[in-house]
XYZ file of C-alpha atoms in Angstrom:
391
model
C 37.935 109.504 148.397
C 39.679 106.719 146.509
C 38.115 103.270 146.519
C 40.476 100.678 147.905
C 40.461 97.567 145.752
C 40.662 94.161 147.431
C 44.094 92.593 147.416
C 44.171 89.460 145.258
C 45.406 86.157 146.568
C 48.798 85.044 145.308
C 47.400 81.842 143.800
C 44.743 83.875 141.965
C 47.514 85.943 140.413
C 49.142 82.761 139.117
C 45.817 81.584 137.673
C 45.217 84.918 135.931
C 48.735 85.031 134.487
C 48.617 81.443 133.247
C 45.181 81.966 131.718
C 46.226 85.121 129.916
C 49.457 83.581 128.592
C 47.657 80.410 127.519
C 44.947 82.379 125.740
C 47.486 84.545 123.943
C 49.381 81.419 122.895
C 46.248 79.825 121.402
C 45.380 83.121 119.711
C 48.885 83.306 118.294
C 48.618 79.902 116.596
C 45.198 80.830 115.231
C 43.017 78.471 117.256
C 39.511 79.801 117.857
C 36.235 78.318 119.022
C 34.143 79.474 116.047
C 34.907 80.139 112.375
C 34.910 83.713 111.136
C 31.785 83.173 108.986
C 29.673 81.892 111.911
C 26.376 83.855 112.052
C 26.842 84.843 115.716
C 30.327 86.229 115.107
C 29.951 90.010 114.890
C 33.631 90.861 115.305
C 35.486 88.539 112.969
C 38.892 90.149 113.144
C 41.904 88.502 114.689
C 42.344 90.735 117.760
C 38.730 90.990 119.214
C 39.000 87.694 121.221
C 41.852 89.241 123.176
C 39.524 91.773 124.850
C 37.251 89.271 126.677
C 40.334 87.150 127.348
C 42.059 90.046 129.126
C 38.916 90.990 131.050
C 38.355 87.403 132.185
C 41.989 87.132 133.249
C 41.573 90.280 135.305
C 38.466 88.768 136.901
C 40.562 85.792 137.978
C 42.495 88.163 140.220
C 39.265 88.755 142.151
C 37.983 85.175 142.200
C 38.608 84.953 145.956
C 38.656 88.594 147.075
C 35.415 89.647 145.298
C 33.897 86.518 143.739
C 30.475 87.943 142.874
C 31.940 90.990 141.130
C 34.359 88.752 139.254
C 31.521 86.489 138.099
C 29.293 89.335 136.883
C 32.165 90.968 135.003
C 33.246 87.609 133.623
C 29.692 86.933 132.419
C 29.739 90.181 130.437
C 33.135 89.206 129.025
C 31.776 85.787 128.030
C 28.854 87.395 126.187
C 31.341 89.567 124.321
C 33.476 86.508 123.616
C 30.521 84.779 121.900
C 30.403 87.696 119.421
C 34.015 87.038 118.399
C 35.742 83.933 117.150
C 36.138 83.090 120.851
C 38.834 81.550 122.973
C 38.735 78.206 124.731
C 40.811 79.662 127.586
C 38.152 82.329 128.181
C 35.517 79.596 128.584
C 37.736 77.619 130.955
C 38.473 80.682 133.077
C 34.770 81.538 133.198
C 33.950 78.080 134.590
C 36.551 78.735 137.273
C 34.907 82.089 138.076
C 31.549 80.301 138.444
C 33.137 77.672 140.717
C 34.925 80.309 142.814
C 31.778 82.443 143.189
C 29.978 79.523 144.837
C 32.963 78.336 146.861
C 34.175 81.699 148.206
C 31.012 83.788 147.981
C 28.474 84.500 150.687
C 26.123 81.715 151.819
C 23.229 83.395 149.985
C 25.249 83.569 146.770
C 26.302 79.949 147.154
C 22.654 78.899 147.409
C 21.295 81.053 144.580
C 23.878 80.514 141.834
C 23.324 76.720 141.415
C 19.559 77.292 141.278
C 19.867 80.068 138.695
C 22.314 78.146 136.535
C 20.144 75.045 136.809
C 17.127 76.970 135.555
C 19.191 78.494 132.736
C 20.407 75.037 131.723
C 16.857 73.693 131.621
C 15.683 76.728 129.662
C 18.620 76.472 127.235
C 17.705 72.845 126.647
C 13.940 73.098 126.319
C 13.453 76.413 124.463
C 15.787 75.793 121.485
C 14.457 72.277 121.049
C 10.876 73.565 121.159
C 11.673 76.222 118.540
C 13.832 74.271 116.097
C 12.607 70.694 116.757
C 16.003 69.179 115.967
C 18.118 67.007 118.297
C 21.137 69.233 117.740
C 19.323 72.003 119.654
C 19.793 70.014 122.839
C 23.524 70.658 122.584
C 22.909 74.287 123.559
C 21.583 73.170 126.945
C 24.500 70.784 127.336
C 26.968 73.592 126.637
C 25.240 75.940 129.073
C 25.221 73.191 131.720
C 28.926 72.496 131.242
C 29.895 76.165 131.430
C 27.581 77.240 134.283
C 25.659 74.569 136.184
C 28.504 72.036 136.325
C 31.049 74.384 137.962
C 28.396 75.858 140.257
C 27.328 72.405 141.449
C 30.959 71.377 141.952
C 31.620 74.523 143.985
C 28.537 73.865 146.117
C 29.650 70.284 146.815
C 33.179 71.374 147.763
C 31.818 74.177 149.939
C 29.461 71.765 151.718
C 32.336 69.389 152.411
C 34.510 72.236 153.718
C 31.740 73.493 155.980
C 31.159 69.957 157.254
C 34.890 69.598 157.899
C 34.984 72.955 159.705
C 31.989 71.943 161.810
C 33.618 68.625 162.649
C 36.857 70.424 163.547
C 34.948 72.869 165.735
C 33.120 70.031 167.466
C 36.432 68.253 167.991
C 37.953 71.394 169.506
C 34.919 71.864 171.749
C 35.066 68.205 172.755
C 38.769 68.547 173.522
C 38.064 71.691 175.538
C 35.302 69.968 177.495
C 37.543 66.949 178.030
C 40.302 69.221 179.314
C 37.845 70.958 181.630
C 36.621 67.575 182.865
C 40.213 66.486 183.394
C 41.000 69.646 185.359
C 37.850 69.212 187.441
C 38.717 65.557 188.032
C 42.235 66.507 189.112
C 40.870 69.182 191.450
C 38.321 66.755 192.897
C 40.980 64.066 193.327
C 43.350 66.500 195.008
C 40.562 67.566 197.361
C 39.771 63.910 198.118
C 43.427 63.114 198.757
C 43.785 66.175 201.003
C 40.662 65.168 202.904
C 41.820 61.579 203.343
C 45.324 62.615 204.349
C 44.000 65.081 206.903
C 41.610 62.538 208.395
C 44.297 59.849 208.521
C 47.031 61.914 210.117
C 45.444 64.786 212.050
C 43.984 62.644 214.833
C 47.241 60.847 215.567
C 49.442 63.922 215.248
C 47.135 65.929 217.506
C 47.369 63.252 220.180
C 51.142 63.119 219.776
C 51.415 66.917 220.069
C 49.230 67.085 223.172
C 50.920 64.220 225.017
C 54.424 65.304 224.084
C 53.573 68.727 225.538
C 52.352 67.020 228.718
C 55.496 64.870 228.915
C 57.713 67.922 228.573
C 55.814 70.103 231.032
C 55.247 67.617 233.879
C 58.126 66.257 235.919
C 56.344 62.999 236.753
C 57.865 59.706 235.553
C 54.514 57.904 235.569
C 52.783 60.635 233.549
C 55.704 60.840 231.182
C 55.679 57.081 230.641
C 51.934 57.112 229.990
C 52.304 60.016 227.559
C 55.122 58.236 225.718
C 52.940 55.151 225.439
C 50.149 57.159 223.877
C 52.647 58.844 221.568
C 54.032 55.485 220.439
C 50.566 54.024 219.913
C 49.442 56.982 217.807
C 52.699 56.945 215.856
C 52.275 53.266 214.947
C 48.635 53.734 213.998
C 49.432 56.847 211.975
C 52.172 55.003 210.082
C 49.770 52.124 209.336
C 47.177 54.580 208.024
C 49.809 56.319 205.891
C 50.962 52.995 204.431
C 47.370 52.174 203.542
C 46.907 55.526 201.802
C 50.216 55.208 199.930
C 49.217 51.700 198.821
C 45.931 53.044 197.466
C 47.660 55.908 195.621
C 50.182 53.543 194.056
C 47.389 51.212 192.942
C 49.023 48.158 194.441
C 45.674 46.369 194.591
C 43.345 45.442 197.391
C 45.249 42.285 198.222
C 48.434 44.163 199.086
C 46.996 47.079 201.023
C 48.183 47.201 204.629
C 44.687 47.629 206.013
C 41.161 47.955 204.743
C 39.024 51.056 204.860
C 37.661 51.751 208.349
C 34.057 50.871 209.139
C 31.700 51.722 211.978
C 32.704 48.482 213.665
C 35.965 50.266 214.483
C 34.269 53.035 216.457
C 34.936 51.167 219.698
C 38.675 51.173 219.106
C 38.494 54.810 218.044
C 36.714 55.749 221.261
C 39.236 53.754 223.321
C 42.062 55.683 221.670
C 40.329 58.953 222.499
C 39.920 57.842 226.105
C 43.606 57.001 226.239
C 44.234 60.542 225.034
C 42.391 61.951 228.037
C 38.818 62.367 226.793
C 35.767 61.198 228.726
C 33.943 59.657 225.763
C 30.693 57.687 225.684
C 29.421 55.898 222.559
C 25.810 55.173 221.642
C 25.878 53.428 218.253
C 22.482 52.220 217.038
C 23.360 52.142 213.359
C 22.559 48.493 212.725
C 24.173 46.496 209.935
C 24.243 46.551 206.158
C 25.149 50.204 205.739
C 26.606 51.286 202.382
C 30.379 51.431 202.458
C 30.617 55.146 201.539
C 28.209 55.993 204.362
C 30.204 53.950 206.879
C 33.455 55.592 205.820
C 31.973 59.095 205.974
C 30.392 58.512 209.388
C 33.636 57.031 210.757
C 35.709 59.975 209.518
C 33.217 62.504 210.884
C 33.348 60.885 214.327
C 37.145 60.632 214.129
C 37.556 64.295 213.229
C 35.030 65.354 215.877
C 36.984 63.492 218.557
C 40.212 65.055 217.288
C 38.677 68.519 217.576
C 37.372 67.678 221.037
C 40.855 66.561 222.058
C 42.319 69.871 220.863
C 39.596 72.344 221.814
C 37.061 70.882 224.266
C 36.759 72.033 227.862
C 36.839 69.394 230.604
C 33.715 67.248 230.614
C 32.011 64.324 228.902
C 32.049 63.850 225.126
C 29.094 61.943 223.665
C 29.005 60.172 220.307
C 25.586 59.123 219.037
C 24.686 57.273 215.837
C 21.042 56.589 214.994
C 19.543 54.973 211.935
C 16.009 55.719 210.779
C 13.867 57.084 207.942
C 16.453 56.043 205.362
C 19.258 58.126 206.889
C 22.084 57.744 209.376
C 22.288 60.556 211.922
C 25.640 61.283 213.526
C 25.885 63.580 216.557
C 28.961 64.397 218.599
C 28.831 66.812 221.541
C 31.697 68.104 223.654
C 31.997 70.771 226.377
C 32.486 74.280 225.050
C 33.124 77.562 226.832
C 34.588 79.619 223.976
C 37.429 81.015 226.061
C 40.073 78.317 226.152
C 43.075 78.129 223.868
C 43.530 74.967 221.783
C 45.962 72.374 223.067
C 47.178 71.786 219.489
C 47.076 74.103 216.480
C 44.292 73.658 213.919
C 43.625 74.966 210.412
C 39.869 74.463 210.061
C 40.385 71.870 207.321
C 38.653 69.250 209.442
C 35.289 71.032 209.372
C 35.658 71.568 205.638
C 36.409 67.886 205.110
C 33.415 66.751 207.186
C 31.115 69.070 205.282
C 32.471 67.798 201.956
C 31.968 64.175 202.962
C 28.343 64.813 203.852
C 27.751 66.819 200.662
C 29.220 64.079 198.451
C 26.583 61.693 199.807
C 23.777 64.225 199.399
C 23.502 64.732 203.156
C 23.695 67.697 205.487
C 26.275 68.829 208.015
C 26.522 71.574 210.588
C 28.790 72.256 213.517
C 28.863 75.014 216.073
C 28.234 76.027 219.681
C 24.938 74.982 221.249
C 24.862 76.535 224.713
C 27.617 74.981 226.766
C 28.269 72.308 224.117
C 29.975 72.178 220.771
C 27.744 70.028 218.592
C 28.534 68.306 215.338
C 25.543 66.968 213.374
C 25.524 65.032 210.131
C 22.645 63.386 208.276
C 23.767 60.838 205.680
C 21.243 59.248 203.234
C 21.423 55.460 203.028
C 19.805 54.935 199.629
C 21.209 55.724 196.191
C 18.196 57.750 195.278
C 18.641 60.041 198.244
C 22.223 60.664 197.266
C 21.515 61.474 193.620
């Protein structure tokens, strides 16, 4: 089975070609690193430097695809080059192989090569000086450091900077992803809040309008029709005022230009009166005191409002009781209405009201439940009054 060689990078091909042509050019004009009579020159002819030059150029093709193999082969070529008159281009290409082995090699290779070349540089500095005891012997260590340790250290520095940049880029992408997720969650939460507010603002008035318009159309009684039209007009005006307030909030027109302020528990009396005008027999027992947090007041008001709306649409004939009690750091809201489970609603419903009431209680860290309790439909909500309870 044939071994498939790694495909060289295009830039590496340019480096290899330029190195080979440059080395051949220097060889052609007779420039070598060492004279022919140098003691370490074993092959003093004119052509021997071309062999390590060609091998090193071939190694440049693998500087990125197989950096460790290129470095080992280039090291053998460099040893051979020292036995000839040598070529400066071979030395330069070898330093590039050392740099590329650290930059493109495995993490283990990138850690080991600078250590090995550092030890070789120290050894090449200390051993010759200890043997010959002449200052010129130190130049051997300098040469080894320039050819090996310098490129390896440079490659390690560049690799560290690239890894740091990649890590920073990854963190930035993760941060952007988290920010996008937070934005999506915020949009979803805001849409849910807007849907909840819009339902609570409009459903009560539209339900009353639907019920009384049905009564006005079905009964041929001028007095009843006039009363129904009065209720319809009143709920229409109040619904429009609530819609203007919500639109003002969404447009961000500022608190000073909003049509009305957010409802509080002080408005429960008017809310009950409106329900009575709609035909409900409602009694209110509000012992909530004063100084309630604004979010708690708003949630309790909307829960009572939606409960009365549901009673108007679904309740059987009979009394509806609204009770608010404050104690033990919580506000308890309870609304009961007659329930027989057999009647058809006087106005269509979607179930969004129960979902909205449950969400309001959950946002404050409270509890909510609604359902039949014997002959009554009971809505219960417990809303914490302190910040710690809502955390």
